[in-house]
């Protein structure tokens, strides 16, 4: 359910003339029964959303498939002997037991083709034509959107409180932000008007530094959503001014007092993720509440800059210090289960993937892009029935047989 919450219940204003007149007789009623706190209760029971968890189960298979992709493409002639799979899989840390890698490849005949070498008479594996086409399409999509990647990286660095971000942290999250492999050259060094690469004297780490902040890039994705909601749904301006799209998972219990706390939190002002807050006094309770909501806005904007509107919690943690995010990120995000969803599926619970809930509908991105669509094509190949691959092979053999008959005639 959407909680771009409507206006609150009409309470009596103690400063009005009506209140002054009747105050002596109803002073007990005017004592507000609810907490004045504008924070969401910290201890939240986690509610699973099976739609996102099922999505990550597919991602788990795709991660392994991609590792085998890279392994095969790194070999001479882009082929690998099946007898070497066990050794190489252990070296990559894929978690397979003996003989399991070969069985794994057989599950995805639309991605991997196993054939007998005509001379050596041993089994080899290579990528199918469909898989090679998918890799090519994704590579072309990433290169085609380099101008957008430059903008995303500029916005990411602008969110830093120091105007710089470690190069290594961006490199680790390169896939999520849709950056090419050579982004250090094609995105950073090739655009000196936007970025500088500097070496930190104290740590000897490389940093990406923004040359100049562009005010036109300081508009957050949530601000555009608010504008659409305000114009299309006619929501009260005060209710939508600082609000987020909240869509709780099925089964999430929304009590009376929790609903009131969410309503108050939605109207709480906060500083923009692109605003410099280094000179502000943050000691008061109100400032702390605004800072907490700003952290929600920072994570929301960070997810909006990713290609698939999702990123692992561990990679968000890399930006924690430069974006003034809380130390206990998981507990913090669980306070806002209507905005974010954390899935522990996909890597035996070792990784936590954070989704931006509003960006997905029925397991698909609401606003897909070319890179996302190219990656989803790999998911389709992984999920495609092995039976269909067998039928395709039979059809190819049948057509080849017809061609041979025509040649004989």
Coordinates of C-alpha atoms in Angstrom, one line a residue:
X1 CA 0.0 0.0 0.0
X2 CA 1.3 3.5 -0.9
X3 CA 1.9 5.8 2.0
X4 CA 2.5 9.0 0.3
X5 CA 0.3 9.7 3.3
X6 CA -2.7 11.9 3.1
X7 CA -3.1 14.8 5.5
X8 CA -3.4 13.9 9.1
X9 CA -6.5 13.9 11.3
X10 CA -7.7 17.4 12.0
X11 CA -6.5 18.2 15.5
X12 CA -7.4 21.4 17.4
X13 CA -4.8 24.1 17.3
X14 CA -4.1 25.3 20.8
X15 CA -3.3 28.8 19.6
X16 CA -6.6 29.4 17.8
X17 CA -9.3 31.6 19.2
X18 CA -11.6 28.6 19.5
X19 CA -9.0 26.8 21.6
X20 CA -8.6 29.8 23.8
X21 CA -12.3 30.0 24.5
X22 CA -12.8 26.4 25.4
X23 CA -9.4 25.5 26.7
X24 CA -10.3 25.6 30.5
X25 CA -13.0 23.0 30.0
X26 CA -11.2 20.5 27.8
X27 CA -7.5 20.9 28.8
X28 CA -7.2 17.2 29.4
X29 CA -8.4 16.4 25.8
X30 CA -5.8 18.8 24.4
X31 CA -2.9 16.8 25.9
X32 CA -1.6 14.8 22.8
X33 CA -1.7 11.1 23.5
X34 CA 1.0 10.3 20.9
X35 CA 4.8 10.6 21.0
X36 CA 6.3 13.8 19.6
X37 CA 9.1 11.7 18.1
X38 CA 9.5 12.0 14.3
X39 CA 11.6 8.8 14.1
X40 CA 10.4 5.3 13.0
X41 CA 10.5 2.7 15.7
X42 CA 14.0 1.2 15.6
X43 CA 13.1 -2.5 16.4
X44 CA 11.3 -3.8 13.4
X45 CA 10.3 -7.4 12.7
X46 CA 11.8 -8.4 9.4
X47 CA 9.1 -9.4 6.8
X48 CA 10.3 -11.4 3.8
X49 CA 9.1 -10.5 0.3
X50 CA 9.3 -13.7 -1.7
X51 CA 9.2 -11.9 -5.0
X52 CA 12.6 -10.3 -4.3
X53 CA 14.0 -13.5 -2.7
X54 CA 13.0 -15.5 -5.8
X55 CA 14.7 -12.9 -7.9
X56 CA 17.9 -13.5 -6.0
X57 CA 17.7 -17.2 -6.3
X58 CA 18.0 -16.7 -10.1
X59 CA 20.8 -14.3 -9.5
X60 CA 22.7 -17.0 -7.5
X61 CA 22.7 -19.2 -10.6
X62 CA 23.7 -16.2 -12.9
X63 CA 26.7 -15.4 -10.7
X64 CA 28.1 -18.9 -11.1
X65 CA 27.3 -18.9 -14.8
X66 CA 29.2 -15.6 -15.2
X67 CA 32.2 -17.0 -13.4
X68 CA 32.3 -19.9 -15.8
X69 CA 31.8 -17.4 -18.6
X70 CA 35.0 -15.6 -17.6
X71 CA 36.8 -18.9 -17.1
X72 CA 36.0 -20.2 -20.6
X73 CA 36.7 -16.9 -22.3
X74 CA 40.1 -16.7 -20.6
X75 CA 41.2 -20.1 -22.2
X76 CA 42.9 -20.5 -25.6
X77 CA 40.3 -20.6 -28.4
X78 CA 37.6 -19.9 -25.7
X79 CA 37.2 -23.6 -24.9
X80 CA 38.0 -25.7 -21.9
X81 CA 38.5 -29.4 -21.3
X82 CA 35.8 -30.9 -19.0
X83 CA 38.6 -32.8 -17.2
X84 CA 40.1 -29.4 -16.0
X85 CA 36.8 -28.0 -14.6
X86 CA 37.2 -29.5 -11.1
X87 CA 40.7 -28.0 -10.6
X88 CA 39.8 -24.6 -12.0
X89 CA 36.5 -24.4 -10.1
X90 CA 38.3 -25.1 -6.8
X91 CA 40.8 -22.4 -7.7
X92 CA 38.0 -19.9 -8.3
X93 CA 36.4 -20.8 -5.0
X94 CA 33.0 -21.7 -6.6
X95 CA 32.2 -24.2 -3.8
X96 CA 31.7 -27.3 -6.1
X97 CA 32.5 -30.8 -5.1
X98 CA 34.3 -33.3 -7.4
X99 CA 32.5 -33.7 -10.7
X100 CA 29.9 -31.1 -9.8
X101 CA 31.1 -28.4 -12.2
X102 CA 30.3 -30.6 -15.3
X103 CA 26.9 -31.5 -13.9
X104 CA 26.2 -27.8 -13.3
X105 CA 27.1 -26.9 -17.0
X106 CA 24.7 -29.6 -18.2
X107 CA 21.8 -27.8 -16.5
X108 CA 22.2 -24.8 -18.9
X109 CA 22.5 -26.0 -22.4
X110 CA 21.4 -22.6 -23.8
X111 CA 24.6 -21.1 -22.3
X112 CA 27.2 -23.9 -22.4
X113 CA 27.8 -26.3 -25.2
X114 CA 29.6 -29.6 -24.5
X115 CA 31.1 -31.4 -27.5
X116 CA 33.7 -34.0 -28.3
X117 CA 37.0 -32.8 -29.8
X118 CA 37.3 -34.3 -33.3
X119 CA 41.0 -35.2 -32.9
X120 CA 41.7 -35.6 -29.2
X121 CA 38.4 -37.4 -28.6
X122 CA 37.9 -35.7 -25.2
X123 CA 35.0 -33.6 -24.0
X124 CA 35.3 -29.8 -24.2
X125 CA 33.0 -26.9 -23.3
X126 CA 32.4 -23.6 -25.0
X127 CA 29.7 -20.9 -24.9
X128 CA 26.7 -21.2 -27.2
X129 CA 26.0 -18.7 -29.9
X130 CA 23.1 -17.3 -27.8
X131 CA 25.4 -16.7 -24.8
X132 CA 28.1 -15.0 -27.0
X133 CA 25.4 -12.8 -28.5
X134 CA 24.2 -11.8 -25.0
X135 CA 27.8 -10.9 -23.9
X136 CA 28.2 -8.8 -27.0
X137 CA 24.8 -7.0 -26.5
X138 CA 25.7 -6.2 -22.9
X139 CA 29.1 -4.9 -23.9
X140 CA 27.6 -2.7 -26.6
X141 CA 24.9 -1.4 -24.2
X142 CA 27.5 -0.5 -21.6
X143 CA 29.6 1.4 -24.2
X144 CA 26.5 3.2 -25.6
X145 CA 25.6 4.6 -22.3
X146 CA 29.0 6.0 -21.3
X147 CA 27.6 9.6 -21.3
X148 CA 25.0 8.5 -18.7
X149 CA 27.7 6.7 -16.7
X150 CA 29.7 9.9 -16.6
X151 CA 26.7 11.7 -15.1
X152 CA 26.1 8.9 -12.6
X153 CA 29.7 9.0 -11.5
X154 CA 29.6 12.8 -11.1
X155 CA 26.5 12.6 -8.9
X156 CA 28.1 9.8 -6.9
X157 CA 31.2 11.8 -6.1
X158 CA 29.1 15.0 -5.5
X159 CA 27.4 13.1 -2.7
X160 CA 30.7 12.6 -0.8
X161 CA 31.2 15.0 2.1
X162 CA 34.8 15.6 0.9
X163 CA 34.2 15.8 -2.9
X164 CA 36.2 12.6 -3.5
X165 CA 35.7 8.9 -3.4
X166 CA 38.2 6.0 -3.4
X167 CA 38.8 4.6 -6.9
X168 CA 38.9 1.1 -5.5
X169 CA 35.4 1.4 -4.0
X170 CA 34.0 2.5 -7.3
X171 CA 35.9 -0.3 -9.1
X172 CA 34.3 -3.0 -6.8
X173 CA 30.8 -1.6 -7.6
X174 CA 31.6 -1.0 -11.3
X175 CA 29.0 -3.5 -12.6
X176 CA 26.2 -2.0 -10.4
X177 CA 26.9 1.5 -11.8
X178 CA 27.1 0.3 -15.4
X179 CA 30.7 1.4 -15.8
X180 CA 32.9 -0.3 -18.5
X181 CA 36.0 -2.3 -17.5
X182 CA 38.3 0.5 -18.5
X183 CA 36.2 3.2 -16.8
X184 CA 39.4 4.7 -15.2
X185 CA 40.3 5.8 -18.7
X186 CA 37.0 6.0 -20.7
X187 CA 35.0 7.7 -18.0
X188 CA 37.5 9.5 -15.7
X189 CA 40.7 10.4 -17.5
X190 CA 38.8 11.0 -20.7
X191 CA 36.7 13.7 -19.0
X192 CA 39.2 16.0 -17.2
X193 CA 36.6 18.8 -17.1
X194 CA 34.6 16.7 -14.6
X195 CA 37.1 14.4 -12.7
X196 CA 40.6 14.4 -11.3
X197 CA 42.5 11.3 -10.2
X198 CA 44.6 12.0 -7.1
X199 CA 46.9 10.0 -4.9
X200 CA 46.4 10.4 -1.1
X201 CA 49.7 10.9 0.6
X202 CA 48.6 9.3 3.9
X203 CA 47.2 6.1 2.4
X204 CA 48.7 6.0 -1.1
X205 CA 45.2 5.2 -2.4
X206 CA 43.8 6.7 -5.6
X207 CA 40.8 8.9 -5.3
X208 CA 38.3 10.3 -7.8
X209 CA 37.7 14.0 -7.1
X210 CA 35.0 16.2 -8.6
X211 CA 36.4 19.3 -10.4
X212 CA 33.3 21.4 -9.8
X213 CA 29.9 20.6 -8.4
X214 CA 27.1 21.2 -10.9
X215 CA 23.9 22.5 -9.3
X216 CA 21.8 21.0 -12.2
X217 CA 22.9 17.5 -11.0
X218 CA 21.9 18.2 -7.4
X219 CA 18.3 17.1 -8.1
X220 CA 17.6 13.8 -6.5
X221 CA 15.6 11.0 -8.1
X222 CA 13.0 11.2 -5.3
X223 CA 12.3 14.8 -6.1
X224 CA 11.2 14.0 -9.6
X225 CA 9.0 11.3 -8.2
X226 CA 7.4 13.8 -5.8
X227 CA 6.8 16.2 -8.7
X228 CA 5.0 13.5 -10.6
X229 CA 2.9 12.4 -7.6
X230 CA 2.0 16.0 -6.9
X231 CA 0.9 16.8 -10.4
X232 CA -0.8 13.5 -11.3
X233 CA -2.5 12.6 -8.0
X234 CA -3.2 16.0 -6.5
X235 CA -1.6 15.2 -3.2
X236 CA -1.3 18.0 -0.7
X237 CA 2.0 19.9 -1.1
X238 CA 2.9 19.7 2.6
X239 CA 2.4 15.9 2.6
X240 CA 4.6 15.3 -0.5
X241 CA 7.3 17.9 0.1
X242 CA 9.6 15.7 2.1
X243 CA 8.0 12.3 1.6
X244 CA 9.2 9.0 0.1
X245 CA 7.3 6.3 -1.7
X246 CA 6.5 3.7 0.9
X247 CA 5.3 0.3 -0.2
X248 CA 5.4 -2.3 2.7
X249 CA 5.9 -6.0 1.9
X250 CA 2.9 -8.3 2.1
X251 CA 2.2 -9.3 5.7
X252 CA 3.8 -6.3 7.2
X253 CA 1.8 -5.2 10.3
X254 CA 1.0 -1.5 10.3
X255 CA -0.4 -0.5 13.7
X256 CA -2.1 2.7 14.6
X257 CA 0.9 4.3 16.4
X258 CA 3.3 3.1 13.7
X259 CA 1.2 4.7 11.0
X260 CA 1.3 8.0 13.0
X261 CA 5.0 7.7 13.3
X262 CA 5.4 7.2 9.6
X263 CA 3.1 10.2 8.9
X264 CA 5.2 12.4 11.1
X265 CA 8.5 11.1 9.6
X266 CA 7.2 11.7 6.0
X267 CA 6.7 15.4 6.8
X268 CA 10.1 15.8 8.6
X269 CA 12.4 18.2 6.6
X270 CA 16.0 17.0 5.9
X271 CA 19.1 18.1 4.1
X272 CA 19.7 17.0 0.5
X273 CA 22.3 14.3 -0.1
X274 CA 24.2 16.8 -2.2
X275 CA 24.2 19.5 0.4
X276 CA 27.3 20.3 2.4
X277 CA 26.4 19.9 6.1
X278 CA 29.9 20.2 7.5
X279 CA 29.2 23.7 9.0
X280 CA 25.9 22.7 10.7
X281 CA 25.4 22.1 14.4
X282 CA 24.2 18.5 14.6
X283 CA 23.9 18.2 18.4
X284 CA 20.2 18.8 18.8
X285 CA 17.6 16.0 18.6
X286 CA 15.9 17.7 15.6
X287 CA 19.2 17.8 13.8
X288 CA 19.9 14.2 14.5
X289 CA 16.4 13.2 13.1
X290 CA 17.1 15.3 10.0
X291 CA 20.5 13.6 9.6
X292 CA 18.9 10.2 9.9
X293 CA 16.4 11.0 7.2
X294 CA 19.1 12.4 5.1
X295 CA 20.9 9.0 5.3
X296 CA 17.7 7.4 3.9
X297 CA 17.8 9.9 1.1
X298 CA 21.5 9.1 0.4
X299 CA 20.9 5.4 0.1
X300 CA 17.8 6.0 -2.0
X301 CA 19.8 8.2 -4.4
X302 CA 22.7 5.7 -4.4
X303 CA 20.3 2.9 -5.5
X304 CA 18.8 5.2 -8.1
X305 CA 22.2 5.7 -9.6
X306 CA 22.7 1.9 -10.1
X307 CA 21.7 0.3 -13.4
X308 CA 19.4 -2.3 -11.8
X309 CA 18.3 -0.3 -8.7
X310 CA 20.0 -2.8 -6.4
X311 CA 23.4 -3.2 -4.8
X312 CA 24.9 -5.3 -2.0
X313 CA 24.8 -3.9 1.5
X314 CA 28.6 -4.6 1.8
X315 CA 29.2 -2.2 -1.2
X316 CA 27.0 0.5 0.3
X317 CA 29.2 0.2 3.5
X318 CA 32.2 1.3 1.4
X319 CA 30.6 4.7 1.1
X320 CA 29.4 4.9 4.7
X321 CA 32.1 7.4 5.9
X322 CA 32.0 9.8 3.0
X323 CA 28.2 10.0 3.0
X324 CA 27.6 10.1 6.8
X325 CA 25.7 6.9 6.9
X326 CA 24.9 5.0 10.1
X327 CA 27.3 2.3 11.3
X328 CA 24.7 -0.4 11.7
X329 CA 23.4 -0.2 8.1
X330 CA 21.3 -3.4 8.2
X331 CA 19.4 -2.4 11.3
X332 CA 18.9 1.1 9.9
X333 CA 17.5 -0.2 6.6
X334 CA 15.2 -2.6 8.4
X335 CA 13.5 0.5 10.0
X336 CA 12.5 1.5 6.5
X337 CA 11.2 -1.8 4.9
X338 CA 8.6 0.2 2.9
X339 CA 11.4 1.9 1.0
X340 CA 14.1 -0.7 0.8
X341 CA 14.2 -4.5 0.8
X342 CA 17.2 -6.5 2.0
X343 CA 17.5 -10.0 0.6
X344 CA 19.8 -12.6 2.1
X345 CA 19.2 -15.0 -0.7
X346 CA 21.6 -15.6 -3.6
X347 CA 24.9 -16.3 -1.9
X348 CA 24.1 -18.6 1.1
X349 CA 23.3 -15.6 3.3
X350 CA 26.9 -14.2 3.0
X351 CA 25.7 -11.2 1.0
X352 CA 22.8 -8.8 1.6
X353 CA 21.3 -7.3 -1.5
X354 CA 19.4 -4.0 -1.1
X355 CA 16.6 -3.3 -3.5
X356 CA 14.8 0.0 -4.1
X357 CA 11.2 -1.2 -3.7
X358 CA 9.6 1.6 -5.8
X359 CA 11.8 0.8 -8.8
X360 CA 10.3 -2.8 -9.2
X361 CA 6.9 -4.1 -10.1
X362 CA 6.2 -7.8 -10.5
X363 CA 9.8 -8.7 -10.5
X364 CA 10.8 -6.3 -13.3
X365 CA 12.2 -2.7 -13.4
X366 CA 9.5 -0.1 -13.9
X367 CA 11.9 1.9 -16.1
X368 CA 14.2 -0.7 -17.8
X369 CA 17.4 0.4 -19.6
X370 CA 19.5 -1.3 -22.3
X371 CA 22.1 -2.7 -19.9
X372 CA 19.4 -4.1 -17.6
X373 CA 17.6 -5.7 -20.6
X374 CA 20.9 -7.2 -21.9
X375 CA 21.5 -8.8 -18.5
X376 CA 18.0 -10.1 -18.2
X377 CA 18.6 -11.9 -21.5
X378 CA 21.2 -14.0 -19.7
X379 CA 18.6 -14.8 -17.0
X380 CA 16.2 -16.0 -19.7
X381 CA 18.9 -18.3 -21.1
X382 CA 19.6 -19.7 -17.6
X383 CA 15.9 -20.3 -17.0
X384 CA 15.1 -21.7 -20.4
X385 CA 14.1 -25.4 -20.4
X386 CA 16.8 -27.9 -21.3
X387 CA 14.1 -29.7 -23.3
X388 CA 13.8 -26.7 -25.6
X389 CA 17.6 -26.9 -26.3
X390 CA 17.1 -30.6 -27.2
X391 CA 14.3 -29.7 -29.6
X392 CA 16.4 -26.9 -31.2
X393 CA 19.2 -29.4 -31.7
X394 CA 16.8 -31.9 -33.4
X395 CA 15.4 -29.2 -35.6
X396 CA 19.0 -28.2 -36.7
X397 CA 19.8 -31.8 -37.5
X398 CA 16.6 -32.2 -39.4
X399 CA 17.3 -29.1 -41.5
X400 CA 20.8 -30.2 -42.2
X401 CA 19.4 -33.6 -43.4
X402 CA 17.1 -31.8 -45.8
X403 CA 20.0 -29.8 -47.1
X404 CA 22.0 -32.9 -47.7
X405 CA 19.1 -34.5 -49.7
X406 CA 18.8 -31.4 -51.8
X407 CA 22.5 -31.6 -52.6
X408 CA 22.2 -35.2 -53.7
X409 CA 19.3 -34.4 -56.0

